[in-house]
Structures are given as structure tokens and as C-alpha cells.
Short mmCIF file of C-alpha atoms in Angstrom, two decimals:
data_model
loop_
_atom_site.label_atom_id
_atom_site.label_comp_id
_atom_site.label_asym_id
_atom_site.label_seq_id
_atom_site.Cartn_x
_atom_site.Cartn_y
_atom_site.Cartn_z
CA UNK Q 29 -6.28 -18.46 -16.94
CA UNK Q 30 -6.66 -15.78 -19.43
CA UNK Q 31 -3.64 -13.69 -19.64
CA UNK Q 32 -4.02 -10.04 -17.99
CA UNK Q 33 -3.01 -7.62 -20.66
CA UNK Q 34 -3.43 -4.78 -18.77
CA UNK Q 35 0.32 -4.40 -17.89
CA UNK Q 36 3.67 -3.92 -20.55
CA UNK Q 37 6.88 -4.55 -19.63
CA UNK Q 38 7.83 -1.79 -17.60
CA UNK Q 39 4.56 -2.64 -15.41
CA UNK Q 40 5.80 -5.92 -15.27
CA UNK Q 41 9.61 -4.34 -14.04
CA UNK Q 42 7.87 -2.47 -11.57
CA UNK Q 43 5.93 -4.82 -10.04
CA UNK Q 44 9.39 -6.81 -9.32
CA UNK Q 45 11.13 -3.96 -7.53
CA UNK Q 46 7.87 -3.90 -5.74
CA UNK Q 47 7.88 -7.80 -4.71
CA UNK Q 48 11.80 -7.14 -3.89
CA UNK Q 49 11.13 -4.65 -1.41
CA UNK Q 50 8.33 -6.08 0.27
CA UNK Q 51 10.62 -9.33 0.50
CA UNK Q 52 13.02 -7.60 2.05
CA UNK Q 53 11.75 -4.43 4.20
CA UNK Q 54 8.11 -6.13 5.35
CA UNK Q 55 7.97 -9.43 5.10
CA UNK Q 56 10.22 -10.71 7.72
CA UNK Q 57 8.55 -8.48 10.14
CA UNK Q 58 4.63 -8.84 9.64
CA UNK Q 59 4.55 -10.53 12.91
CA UNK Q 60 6.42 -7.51 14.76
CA UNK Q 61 3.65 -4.90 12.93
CA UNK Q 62 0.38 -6.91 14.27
CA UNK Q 63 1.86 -7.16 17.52
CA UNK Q 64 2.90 -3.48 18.23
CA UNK Q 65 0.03 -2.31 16.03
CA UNK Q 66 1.59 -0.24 13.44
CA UNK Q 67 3.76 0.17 10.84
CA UNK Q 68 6.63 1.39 11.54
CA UNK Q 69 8.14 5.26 10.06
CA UNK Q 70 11.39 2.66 8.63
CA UNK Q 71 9.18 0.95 6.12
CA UNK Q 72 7.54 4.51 4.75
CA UNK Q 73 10.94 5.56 4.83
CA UNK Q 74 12.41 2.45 2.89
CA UNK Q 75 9.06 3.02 0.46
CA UNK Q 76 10.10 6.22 -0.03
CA UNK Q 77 13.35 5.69 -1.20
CA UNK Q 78 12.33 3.19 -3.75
CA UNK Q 79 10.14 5.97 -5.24
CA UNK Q 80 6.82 4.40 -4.17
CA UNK Q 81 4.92 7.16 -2.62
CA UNK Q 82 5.22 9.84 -5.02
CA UNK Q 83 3.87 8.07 -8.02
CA UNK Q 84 1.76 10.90 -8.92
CA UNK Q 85 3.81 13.83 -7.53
CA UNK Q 86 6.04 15.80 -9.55
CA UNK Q 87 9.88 15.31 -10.24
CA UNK Q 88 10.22 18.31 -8.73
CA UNK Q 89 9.01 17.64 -5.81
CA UNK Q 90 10.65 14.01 -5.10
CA UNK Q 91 8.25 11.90 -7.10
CA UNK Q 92 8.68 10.25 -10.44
CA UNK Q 93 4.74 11.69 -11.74
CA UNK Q 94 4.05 8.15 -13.48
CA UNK Q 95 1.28 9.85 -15.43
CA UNK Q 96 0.08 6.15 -15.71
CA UNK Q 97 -2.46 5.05 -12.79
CA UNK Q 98 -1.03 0.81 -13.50
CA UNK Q 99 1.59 1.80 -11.89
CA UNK Q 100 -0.65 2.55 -8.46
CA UNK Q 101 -2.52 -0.86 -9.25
CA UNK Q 102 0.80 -2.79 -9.74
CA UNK Q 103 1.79 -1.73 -6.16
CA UNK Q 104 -1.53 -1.70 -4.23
CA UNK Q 105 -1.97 -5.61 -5.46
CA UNK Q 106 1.21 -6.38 -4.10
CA UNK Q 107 1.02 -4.89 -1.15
CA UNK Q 108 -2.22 -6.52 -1.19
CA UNK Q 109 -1.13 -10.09 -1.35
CA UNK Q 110 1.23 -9.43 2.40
CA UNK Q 111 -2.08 -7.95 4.44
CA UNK Q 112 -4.91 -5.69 4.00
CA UNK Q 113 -3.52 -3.03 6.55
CA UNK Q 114 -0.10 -2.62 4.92
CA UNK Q 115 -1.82 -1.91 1.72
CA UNK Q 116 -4.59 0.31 3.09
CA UNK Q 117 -2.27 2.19 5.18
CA UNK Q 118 0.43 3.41 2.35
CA UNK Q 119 -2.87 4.02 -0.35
CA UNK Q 120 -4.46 6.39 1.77
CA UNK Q 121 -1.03 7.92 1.26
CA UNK Q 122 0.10 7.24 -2.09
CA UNK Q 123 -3.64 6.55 -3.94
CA UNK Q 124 -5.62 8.74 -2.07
CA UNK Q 125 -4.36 11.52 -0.88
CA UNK Q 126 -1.34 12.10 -3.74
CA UNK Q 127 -4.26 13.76 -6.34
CA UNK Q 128 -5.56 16.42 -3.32
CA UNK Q 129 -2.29 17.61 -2.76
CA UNK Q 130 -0.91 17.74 -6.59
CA UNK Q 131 -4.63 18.77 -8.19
CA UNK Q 132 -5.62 20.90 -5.72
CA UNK Q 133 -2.46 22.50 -3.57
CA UNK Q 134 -0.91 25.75 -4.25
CA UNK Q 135 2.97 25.84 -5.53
CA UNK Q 136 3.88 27.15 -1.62
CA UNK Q 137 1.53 23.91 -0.04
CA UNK Q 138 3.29 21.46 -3.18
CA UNK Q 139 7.03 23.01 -2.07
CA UNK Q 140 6.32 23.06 1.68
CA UNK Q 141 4.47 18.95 2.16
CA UNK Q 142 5.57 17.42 -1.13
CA UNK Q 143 9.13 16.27 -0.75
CA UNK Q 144 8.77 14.58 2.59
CA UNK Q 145 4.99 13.31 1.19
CA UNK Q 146 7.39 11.32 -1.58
CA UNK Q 147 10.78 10.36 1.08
CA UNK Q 148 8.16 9.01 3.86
CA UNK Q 149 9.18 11.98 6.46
CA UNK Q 150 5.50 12.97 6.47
CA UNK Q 151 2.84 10.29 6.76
CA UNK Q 152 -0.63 11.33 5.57
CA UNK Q 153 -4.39 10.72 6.14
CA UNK Q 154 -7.93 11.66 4.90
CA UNK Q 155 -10.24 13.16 7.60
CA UNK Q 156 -13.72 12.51 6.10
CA UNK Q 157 -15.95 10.12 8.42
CA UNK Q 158 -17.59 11.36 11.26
CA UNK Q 159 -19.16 9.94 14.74
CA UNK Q 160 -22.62 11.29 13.80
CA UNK Q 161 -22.31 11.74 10.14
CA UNK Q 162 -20.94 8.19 8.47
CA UNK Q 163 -21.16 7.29 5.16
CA UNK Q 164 -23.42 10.83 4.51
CA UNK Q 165 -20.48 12.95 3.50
CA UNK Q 166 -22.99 16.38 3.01
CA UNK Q 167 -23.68 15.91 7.02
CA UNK Q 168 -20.72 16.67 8.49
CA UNK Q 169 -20.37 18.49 11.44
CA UNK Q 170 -17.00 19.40 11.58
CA UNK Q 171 -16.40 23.17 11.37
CA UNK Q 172 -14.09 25.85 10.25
CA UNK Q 173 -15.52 28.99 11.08
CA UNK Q 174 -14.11 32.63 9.46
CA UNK Q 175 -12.22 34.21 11.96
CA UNK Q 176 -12.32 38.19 12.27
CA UNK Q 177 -8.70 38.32 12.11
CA UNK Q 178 -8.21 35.84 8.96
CA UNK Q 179 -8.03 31.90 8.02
CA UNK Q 180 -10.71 29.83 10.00
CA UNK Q 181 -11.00 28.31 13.73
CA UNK Q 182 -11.46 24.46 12.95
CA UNK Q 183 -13.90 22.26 15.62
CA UNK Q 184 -15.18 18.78 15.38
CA UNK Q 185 -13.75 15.26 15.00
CA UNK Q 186 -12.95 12.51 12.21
CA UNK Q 187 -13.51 8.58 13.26
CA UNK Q 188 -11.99 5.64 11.46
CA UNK Q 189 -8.97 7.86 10.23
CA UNK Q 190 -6.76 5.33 8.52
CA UNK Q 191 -3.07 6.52 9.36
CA UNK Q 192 -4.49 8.63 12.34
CA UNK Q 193 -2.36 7.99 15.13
CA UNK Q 194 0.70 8.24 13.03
CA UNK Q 195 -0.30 11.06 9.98
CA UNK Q 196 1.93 14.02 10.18
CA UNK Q 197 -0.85 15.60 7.53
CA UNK Q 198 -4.34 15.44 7.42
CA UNK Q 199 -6.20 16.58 4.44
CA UNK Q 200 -9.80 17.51 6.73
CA UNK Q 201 -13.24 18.18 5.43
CA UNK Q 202 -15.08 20.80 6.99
CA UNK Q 203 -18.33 22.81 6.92
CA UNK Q 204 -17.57 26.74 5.82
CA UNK Q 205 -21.07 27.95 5.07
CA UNK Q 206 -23.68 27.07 7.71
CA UNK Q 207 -27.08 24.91 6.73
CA UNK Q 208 -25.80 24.33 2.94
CA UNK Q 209 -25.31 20.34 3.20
CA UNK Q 210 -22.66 19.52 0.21
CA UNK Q 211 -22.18 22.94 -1.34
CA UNK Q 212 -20.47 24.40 2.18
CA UNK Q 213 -17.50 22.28 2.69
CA UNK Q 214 -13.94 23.05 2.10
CA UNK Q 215 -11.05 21.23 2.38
CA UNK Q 216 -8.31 21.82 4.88
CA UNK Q 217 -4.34 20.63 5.58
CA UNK Q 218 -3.85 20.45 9.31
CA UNK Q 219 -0.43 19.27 10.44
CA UNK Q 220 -0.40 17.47 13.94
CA UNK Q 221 1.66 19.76 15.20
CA UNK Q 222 -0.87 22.47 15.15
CA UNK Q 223 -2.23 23.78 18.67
CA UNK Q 224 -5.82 22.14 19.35
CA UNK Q 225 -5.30 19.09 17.56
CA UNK Q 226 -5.19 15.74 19.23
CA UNK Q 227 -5.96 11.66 18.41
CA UNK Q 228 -7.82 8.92 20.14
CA UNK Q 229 -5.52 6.07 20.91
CA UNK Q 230 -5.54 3.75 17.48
CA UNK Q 231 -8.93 2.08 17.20
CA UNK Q 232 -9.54 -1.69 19.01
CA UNK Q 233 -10.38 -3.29 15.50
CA UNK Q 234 -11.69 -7.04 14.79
CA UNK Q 235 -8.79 -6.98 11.79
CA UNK Q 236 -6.13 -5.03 10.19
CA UNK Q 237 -4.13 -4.73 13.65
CA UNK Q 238 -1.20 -3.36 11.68
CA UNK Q 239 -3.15 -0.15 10.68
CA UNK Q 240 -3.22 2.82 13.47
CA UNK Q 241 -6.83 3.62 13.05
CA UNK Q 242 -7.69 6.58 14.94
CA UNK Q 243 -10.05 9.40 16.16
CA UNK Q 244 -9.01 12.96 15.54
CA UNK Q 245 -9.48 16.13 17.67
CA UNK Q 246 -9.83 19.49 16.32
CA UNK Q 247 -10.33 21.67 19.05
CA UNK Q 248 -10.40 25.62 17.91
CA UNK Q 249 -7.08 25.23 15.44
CA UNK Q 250 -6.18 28.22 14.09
CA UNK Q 251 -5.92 27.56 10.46
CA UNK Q 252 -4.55 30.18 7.96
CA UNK Q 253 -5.33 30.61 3.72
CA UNK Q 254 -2.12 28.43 3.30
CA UNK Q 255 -4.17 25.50 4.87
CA UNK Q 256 -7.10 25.86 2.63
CA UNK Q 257 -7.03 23.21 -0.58
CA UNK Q 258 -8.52 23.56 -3.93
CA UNK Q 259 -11.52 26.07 -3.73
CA UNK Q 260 -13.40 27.69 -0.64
CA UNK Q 261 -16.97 25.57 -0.22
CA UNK Q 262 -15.97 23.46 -3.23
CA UNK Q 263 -14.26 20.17 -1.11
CA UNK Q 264 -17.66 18.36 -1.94
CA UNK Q 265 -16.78 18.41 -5.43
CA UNK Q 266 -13.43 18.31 -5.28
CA UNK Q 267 -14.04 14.32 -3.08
CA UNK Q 268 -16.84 13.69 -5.50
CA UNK Q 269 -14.27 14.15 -8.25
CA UNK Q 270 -11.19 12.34 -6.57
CA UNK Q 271 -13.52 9.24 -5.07
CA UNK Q 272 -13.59 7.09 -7.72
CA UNK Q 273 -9.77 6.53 -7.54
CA UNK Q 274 -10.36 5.70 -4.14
CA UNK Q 275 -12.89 3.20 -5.02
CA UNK Q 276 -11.48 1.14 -7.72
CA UNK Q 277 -8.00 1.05 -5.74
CA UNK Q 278 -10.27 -0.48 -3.04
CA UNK Q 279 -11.61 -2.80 -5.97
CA UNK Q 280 -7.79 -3.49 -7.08
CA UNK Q 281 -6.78 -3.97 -3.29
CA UNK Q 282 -9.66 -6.28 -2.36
CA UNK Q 283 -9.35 -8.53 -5.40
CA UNK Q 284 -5.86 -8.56 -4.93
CA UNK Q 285 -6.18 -9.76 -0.97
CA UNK Q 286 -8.42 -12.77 -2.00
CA UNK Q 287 -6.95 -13.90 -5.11
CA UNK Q 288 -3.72 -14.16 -2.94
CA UNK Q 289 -5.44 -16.17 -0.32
CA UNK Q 290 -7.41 -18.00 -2.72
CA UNK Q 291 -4.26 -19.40 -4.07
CA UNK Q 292 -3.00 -20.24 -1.06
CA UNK Q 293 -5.86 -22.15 -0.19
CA UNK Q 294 -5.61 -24.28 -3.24
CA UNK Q 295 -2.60 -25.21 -2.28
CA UNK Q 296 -3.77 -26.18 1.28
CA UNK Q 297 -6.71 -28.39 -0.63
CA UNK Q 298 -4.23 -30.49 -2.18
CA UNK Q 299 -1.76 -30.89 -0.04
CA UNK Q 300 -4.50 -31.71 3.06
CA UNK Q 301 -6.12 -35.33 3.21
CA UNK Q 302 -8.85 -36.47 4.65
CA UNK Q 303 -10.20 -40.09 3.75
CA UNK Q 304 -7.26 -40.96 2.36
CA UNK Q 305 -7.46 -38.72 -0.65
CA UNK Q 306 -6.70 -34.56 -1.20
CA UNK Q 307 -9.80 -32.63 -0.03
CA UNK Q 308 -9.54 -30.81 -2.76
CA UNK Q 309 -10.36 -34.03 -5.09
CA UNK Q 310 -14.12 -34.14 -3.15
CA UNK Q 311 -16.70 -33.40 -5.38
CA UNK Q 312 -17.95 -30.58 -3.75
CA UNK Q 313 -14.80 -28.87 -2.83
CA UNK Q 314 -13.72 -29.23 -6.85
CA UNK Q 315 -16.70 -27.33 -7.73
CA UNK Q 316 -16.42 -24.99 -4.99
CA UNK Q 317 -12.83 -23.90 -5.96
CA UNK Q 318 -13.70 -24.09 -9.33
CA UNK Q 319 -16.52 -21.39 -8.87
CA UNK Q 320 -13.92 -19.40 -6.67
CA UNK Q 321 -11.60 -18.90 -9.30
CA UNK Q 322 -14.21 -18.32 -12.30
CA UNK Q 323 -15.54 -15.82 -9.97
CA UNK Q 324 -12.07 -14.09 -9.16
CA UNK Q 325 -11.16 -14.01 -12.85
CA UNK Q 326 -14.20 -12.77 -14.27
CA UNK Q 327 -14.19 -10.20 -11.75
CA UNK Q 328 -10.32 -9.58 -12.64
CA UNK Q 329 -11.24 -8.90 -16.30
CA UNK Q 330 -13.88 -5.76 -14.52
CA UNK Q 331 -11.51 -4.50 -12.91
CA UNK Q 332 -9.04 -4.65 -14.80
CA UNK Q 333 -11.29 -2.78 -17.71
CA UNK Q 334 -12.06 0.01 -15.30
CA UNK Q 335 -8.20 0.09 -14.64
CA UNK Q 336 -7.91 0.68 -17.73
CA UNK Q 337 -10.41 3.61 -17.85
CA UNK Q 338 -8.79 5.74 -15.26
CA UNK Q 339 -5.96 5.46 -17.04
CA UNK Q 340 -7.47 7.09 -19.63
CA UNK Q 341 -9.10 9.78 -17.15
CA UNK Q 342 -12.65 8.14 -18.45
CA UNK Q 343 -13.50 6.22 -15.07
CA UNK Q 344 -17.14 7.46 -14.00
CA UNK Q 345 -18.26 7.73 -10.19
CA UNK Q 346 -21.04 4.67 -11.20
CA UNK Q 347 -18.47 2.13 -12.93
CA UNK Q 348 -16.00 2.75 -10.12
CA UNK Q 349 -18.64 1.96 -7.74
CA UNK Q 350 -19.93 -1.16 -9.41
CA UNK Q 351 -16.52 -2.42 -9.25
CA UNK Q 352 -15.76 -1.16 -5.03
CA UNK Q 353 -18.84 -3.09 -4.45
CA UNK Q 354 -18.77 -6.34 -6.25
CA UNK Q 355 -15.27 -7.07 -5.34
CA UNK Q 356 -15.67 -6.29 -1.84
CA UNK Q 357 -18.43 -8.39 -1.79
CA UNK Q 358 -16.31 -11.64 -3.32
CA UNK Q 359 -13.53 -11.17 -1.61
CA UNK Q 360 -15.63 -11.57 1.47
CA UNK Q 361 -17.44 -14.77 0.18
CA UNK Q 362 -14.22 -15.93 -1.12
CA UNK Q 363 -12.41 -15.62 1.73
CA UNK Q 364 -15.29 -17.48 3.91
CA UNK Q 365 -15.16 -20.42 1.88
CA UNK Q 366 -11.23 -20.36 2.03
CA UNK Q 367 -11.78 -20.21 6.24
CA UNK Q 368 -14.41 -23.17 5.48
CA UNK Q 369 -11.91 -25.40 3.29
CA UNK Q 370 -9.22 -24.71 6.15
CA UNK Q 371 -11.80 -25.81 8.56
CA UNK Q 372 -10.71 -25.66 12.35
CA UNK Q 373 -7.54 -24.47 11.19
CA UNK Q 374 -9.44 -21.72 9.07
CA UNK Q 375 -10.35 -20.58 13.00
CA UNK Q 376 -6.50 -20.13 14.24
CA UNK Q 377 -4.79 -16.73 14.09
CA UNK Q 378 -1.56 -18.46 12.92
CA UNK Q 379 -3.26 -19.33 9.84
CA UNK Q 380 -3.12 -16.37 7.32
CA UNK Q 381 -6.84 -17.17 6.05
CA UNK Q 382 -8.21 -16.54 9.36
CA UNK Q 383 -6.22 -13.26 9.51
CA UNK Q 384 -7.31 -11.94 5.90
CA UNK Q 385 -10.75 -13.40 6.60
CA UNK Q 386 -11.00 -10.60 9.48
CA UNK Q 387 -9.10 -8.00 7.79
CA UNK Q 388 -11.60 -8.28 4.99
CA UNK Q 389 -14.38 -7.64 6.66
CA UNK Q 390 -14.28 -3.54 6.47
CA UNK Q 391 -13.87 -3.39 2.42
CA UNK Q 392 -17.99 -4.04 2.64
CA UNK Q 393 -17.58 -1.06 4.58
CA UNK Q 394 -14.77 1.49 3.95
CA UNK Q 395 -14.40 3.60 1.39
CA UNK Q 396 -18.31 4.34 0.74
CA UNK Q 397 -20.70 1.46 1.96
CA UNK Q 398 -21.65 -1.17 -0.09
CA UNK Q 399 -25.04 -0.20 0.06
CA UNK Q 400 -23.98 3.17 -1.04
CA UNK Q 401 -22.47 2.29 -3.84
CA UNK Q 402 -25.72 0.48 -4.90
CA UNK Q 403 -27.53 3.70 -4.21
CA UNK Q 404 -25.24 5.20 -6.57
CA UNK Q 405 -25.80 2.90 -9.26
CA UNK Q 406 -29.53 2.76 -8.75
CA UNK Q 407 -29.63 6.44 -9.76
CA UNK Q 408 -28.12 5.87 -12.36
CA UNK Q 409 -30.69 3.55 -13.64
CA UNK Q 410 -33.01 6.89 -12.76
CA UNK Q 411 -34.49 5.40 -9.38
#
């Protein structure tokens, strides 16, 4: 293999401290987090104090403001390699909604959610997705209507809410200006403590058990100017502009997930016999893995490239979604072709392939459809 030289030293440091906590504060209890369907406020806490989720905040504020978006892909591949749903569930938190609340907050929002946002005292989430309105963000239905006295009275629900039957913080899009589609949406900061707001009980998924996916409630919350963030009718440019860092973390995360399993599997192919050889000595299985791998490294060297580009602040809306798409699309036929080499065994929940095969299933879905992202490339091309 090629050696990755996206990463330096320190990366390299980092992603050790990383590995060291995960051995210690998650790995012995994956089991306990799939069966009680969440993960538990101890591990955010034991995150925070390791100076995970405030990579992009401020010193002042608790975080250690990396400057230096590796860092994010260092830990969202090695969260990536235990289970989809612990790394989905601390990105939406650390990847995702870190640059609305340090690009767009006030100083007063950055004192007041900050500091607990970095120690794990205050779990977020990212209210976009609606029953009716899916991957067509300009739809939405939810509404935050001016209210004679001041602030805005905020109706409508969110579906699919990663971190929503835990989130302390939800950053919430809304419509502000009747009949205007995209221009008429702000963005809002309701805390669950807030009269009028309520969750579904967390989601009955086919994977990811460990995430508390959830339905939110808004049901007339009062909501005052300290709740608004960034501009007033300018959230659909303010997710348009933050997306992309969404989508190649998916890209990071996904390719992370199935190289991980892919691995594993190789193992599994030599150790395994059938016919009184290694299966993975059958013609067919050779090539098989061997296209696997070419296919996971080639893709590596992608994403890696458009890594690279954030970094530099230069990542566009149509590279990141070239790169969401195609690697949520081979980790998915990876992954199938790791359940196939397992064969029955593949089948068994026991068997971490089977898991991650189900968990992996959403990334074709999440984070802006596949098909979307193809839409957003084929304009690009000026179709």
C-alpha cells in the first residue's frame, strides 16, 4: 500500500491518544451500548476531557481550536473502525455542529453553550430533515413565526435527528418568511429544556442501535433573539456553506468503517478453510479481495486529496459530494462482499460484518442522498 501522507507527526500522536481512549472508555462496553441503545453521557464526558469535542472551538471556551480539519479526520476514522453509530453520534457533535456554533454564534451564545459543548455536559444535534420534506432542504415546513411581543413562536418537527433523544442543544432550521423556499429559513438554538419541546422515543432502526435517533417536537416554543444563529432568513446559506464538511466527514467515516472491516475480513479468508485449503487462496475470492482493496485505496487517495482541500478552506460543495457519494457507495459493496466471504456466518449478529453491513446501509442515505449528490454534480457539468 501506498503510504498516506496526509498526516505529520502530531496527526500521527493524536490519532494514538485517540485509539487509547477508545481502548479504554468504549471498547469493553460496545455490547452494553447496542443493547440499551445509546451511548452513554460517561463516554461524552470521558471525550470531553481528552479534548475531543472542541476541536474547532476556541481555548477560551474549553476547546483546543486545532485550526487543522486532520485532526477531525484522524478521530472520525477511528471512531469509525469500533461502529458506525459511535462515530456518527459524536460528529454530529464535534464535525457538524462545532462550525454553526463558532462561525455563526454570538460571544453571549459562544460563552453561554460552548464550555459544556467541549466537557460533554451538553450533547448536541442538527434539526434539518423533515416527515414531509426529506432530502429537499428549501421545503421545510417547520416554522418560527415573529411574535408581536419579540423573538419567534417555533412549530413543526425534525425526523431522523441523530443525537435526538439525548441532545441537550439543537441547532433547528426553520421557515421565517412565508412562500420563499431557500431564501426564508433561519437557523435556531433550542435547548430541550424549553417549554413546547418534546422527542419521539429513539427511532426502531435496521442498524446503528447504539445511536438515539429520534423525532423532535416543537410545539409553539417561545424562542428569543439570543436563539437566533448567524443571519435572519440566511440558514440556507449558512447549511449550504457548512455541508460540505458534513459530507466529506461522511466520506472519511464511511471509508474508514469498511476499510476496518475489510481488514478484518482478510483475516477471516485466511484463517477459514474450506477444501482443505484458505478460502482466501480460491481463485475467485483472490481476485475479489484484490479488487476490494484496489478499490478502498484508490478511493483513500480521493479522499484523502479532498481532506486535504478543506484544510486549506478550498473544498467545493461538488468535490465534497463526489467523494460522500462514491464512498458510501463502496463501503456498501465492500461490505456485501465481506458478509458474502463470511458466508452463513456473514448472517449472525455476533459477527461484526453482519453488524457494520447493517449499520452501513444509511451512508447511501444520510447526510444528502446519494442521488442528490449526483444531482449536484450533474449541474455542475451544466445539466
Amino acid at each position: 500500500m501506498i503510504e498516506r501522507t496526509l498526516y505529520d507527526d502530531d496527526h500521527k500522536a493524536f490519532r494514538g491518544s485517540v485509539a487509547e481512549f477508545i481502548r479504554r472508555s468504549v471498547t469493553p462496553y460496545v455490547d452494553e451500548h447496542a443493547s440499551s441503545k445509546r451511548i452513554p453521557r460517561e463516554v461524552w464526558e470521558e471525550a470531553g476531557k481528552h479534548g475531543f469535542l472542541g476541536l474547532e472551538v476556541p481555548e477560551e471556551y474549553g476547546g483546543s481550536e486545532a485550526g487543522d480539519y486532520r485532526f477531525n479526520a484522524v478521530l472520525l476514522e477511528e471512531l469509525a473502525k469500533v461502529n458506525l453509530a459511535l462515530a456518527s453520534s459524536l460528529s454530529i457533535h464535534f464535525d457538524v455542529v462545532a462550525p454553526y456554533l463558532v462561525k455563526l454564534s454570538t460571544p453571549e451564545q459562544r460563552e453561554r453553550w460552548l464550555p459544556g459543548f467541549c466537557d460533554g455536559s451538553i450533547v448536541t444535534a442538527i434539526g434539518m430533515t423533515e416527515p414531509s420534506a426529506g432530502s429537499d432542504l428549501a421545503a421545510l415546513r417547520t416554522s418560527a413565526v415573529k411574535h408581536p411581543n419579540g423573538g419567534w413562536i417555533l412549530n413543526g418537527s425534525k425526523i431522523f435527528i441523530t443525537n435526538g433523544g439525548s441532545a441537550d442543544l439543537i441547532i433547528v432550521a426553520a421557515r421565517t418568511t412565508p412562500d420563499s423556499r431557500g431564501k426564508g429559513i433561519s437557523l435556531f438554538a433550542v435547548e430541550a429544556s424549553m417549554p413546547g419541546f418534546s422527542r419521539g422515543t429513539p427511532l426502531d432502526k435496521v442498524g446503528q442501535p447504539e445511536a438515539d435517533t429520534a423525532e423532535l417536537y416543537f410545539d409553539n416554543i417561545h424562542l428569543t433573539e439570543s436563539h437566533l444563529i448567524g443571519t435572519l432568513d440566511g440558514g440556507f446559506g449558512h447549511m449550504m456553506e457548512l455541508l460540505p464538511q458534513e459530507r466529506i466527514g461522511a466520506a472519511v467515516t464511511n471509508l474508514a468503517h469498511a476499510r476496518q472491516i475489510l481488514d478484518e475480513t482478510i483475516e477471516y479468508a485466511r484463517d477459514r478453510h474450506a477444501f482443505g485449503q484458505a478460502i482466501g487462496s480460491f481463485q475467485h475470492n483472490k481476485f475479489l479481495l484484490a479488487e476490494l482493496v484496489t478499490k478502498t485505496e484508490v478511493t483513500q487517495a480521493y479522499v484523502d486529496q479532498c481532506v486535504a482541500a478543506q484544510v486549506r478552506g478550498e473544498l467545493s460543495a461538488v468535490d465534497a459530494a463526489k467523494a460522500k457519494w462514491w464512498a458510501a457507495d463502496v463501503q456498501n459493496n465492500v461490505l456485501d462482499h465481506c458478509v458474502q466471504l463470511y458466508g452463513g456466518y456473514g448472517f449472525m449478529n455476533e459477527y461484526r460484518v453482519a453488524r457494520a453491513w447493517k449499520d452501513a446501509r444509511v451512508t447511501k442515505i444520510w447526510a444528502g442522498s446519494n442521488e442528490i449528490m449526483k444531482n449536484i454534480i450533474g449541474r455542475d457539468l451544466g445539466f
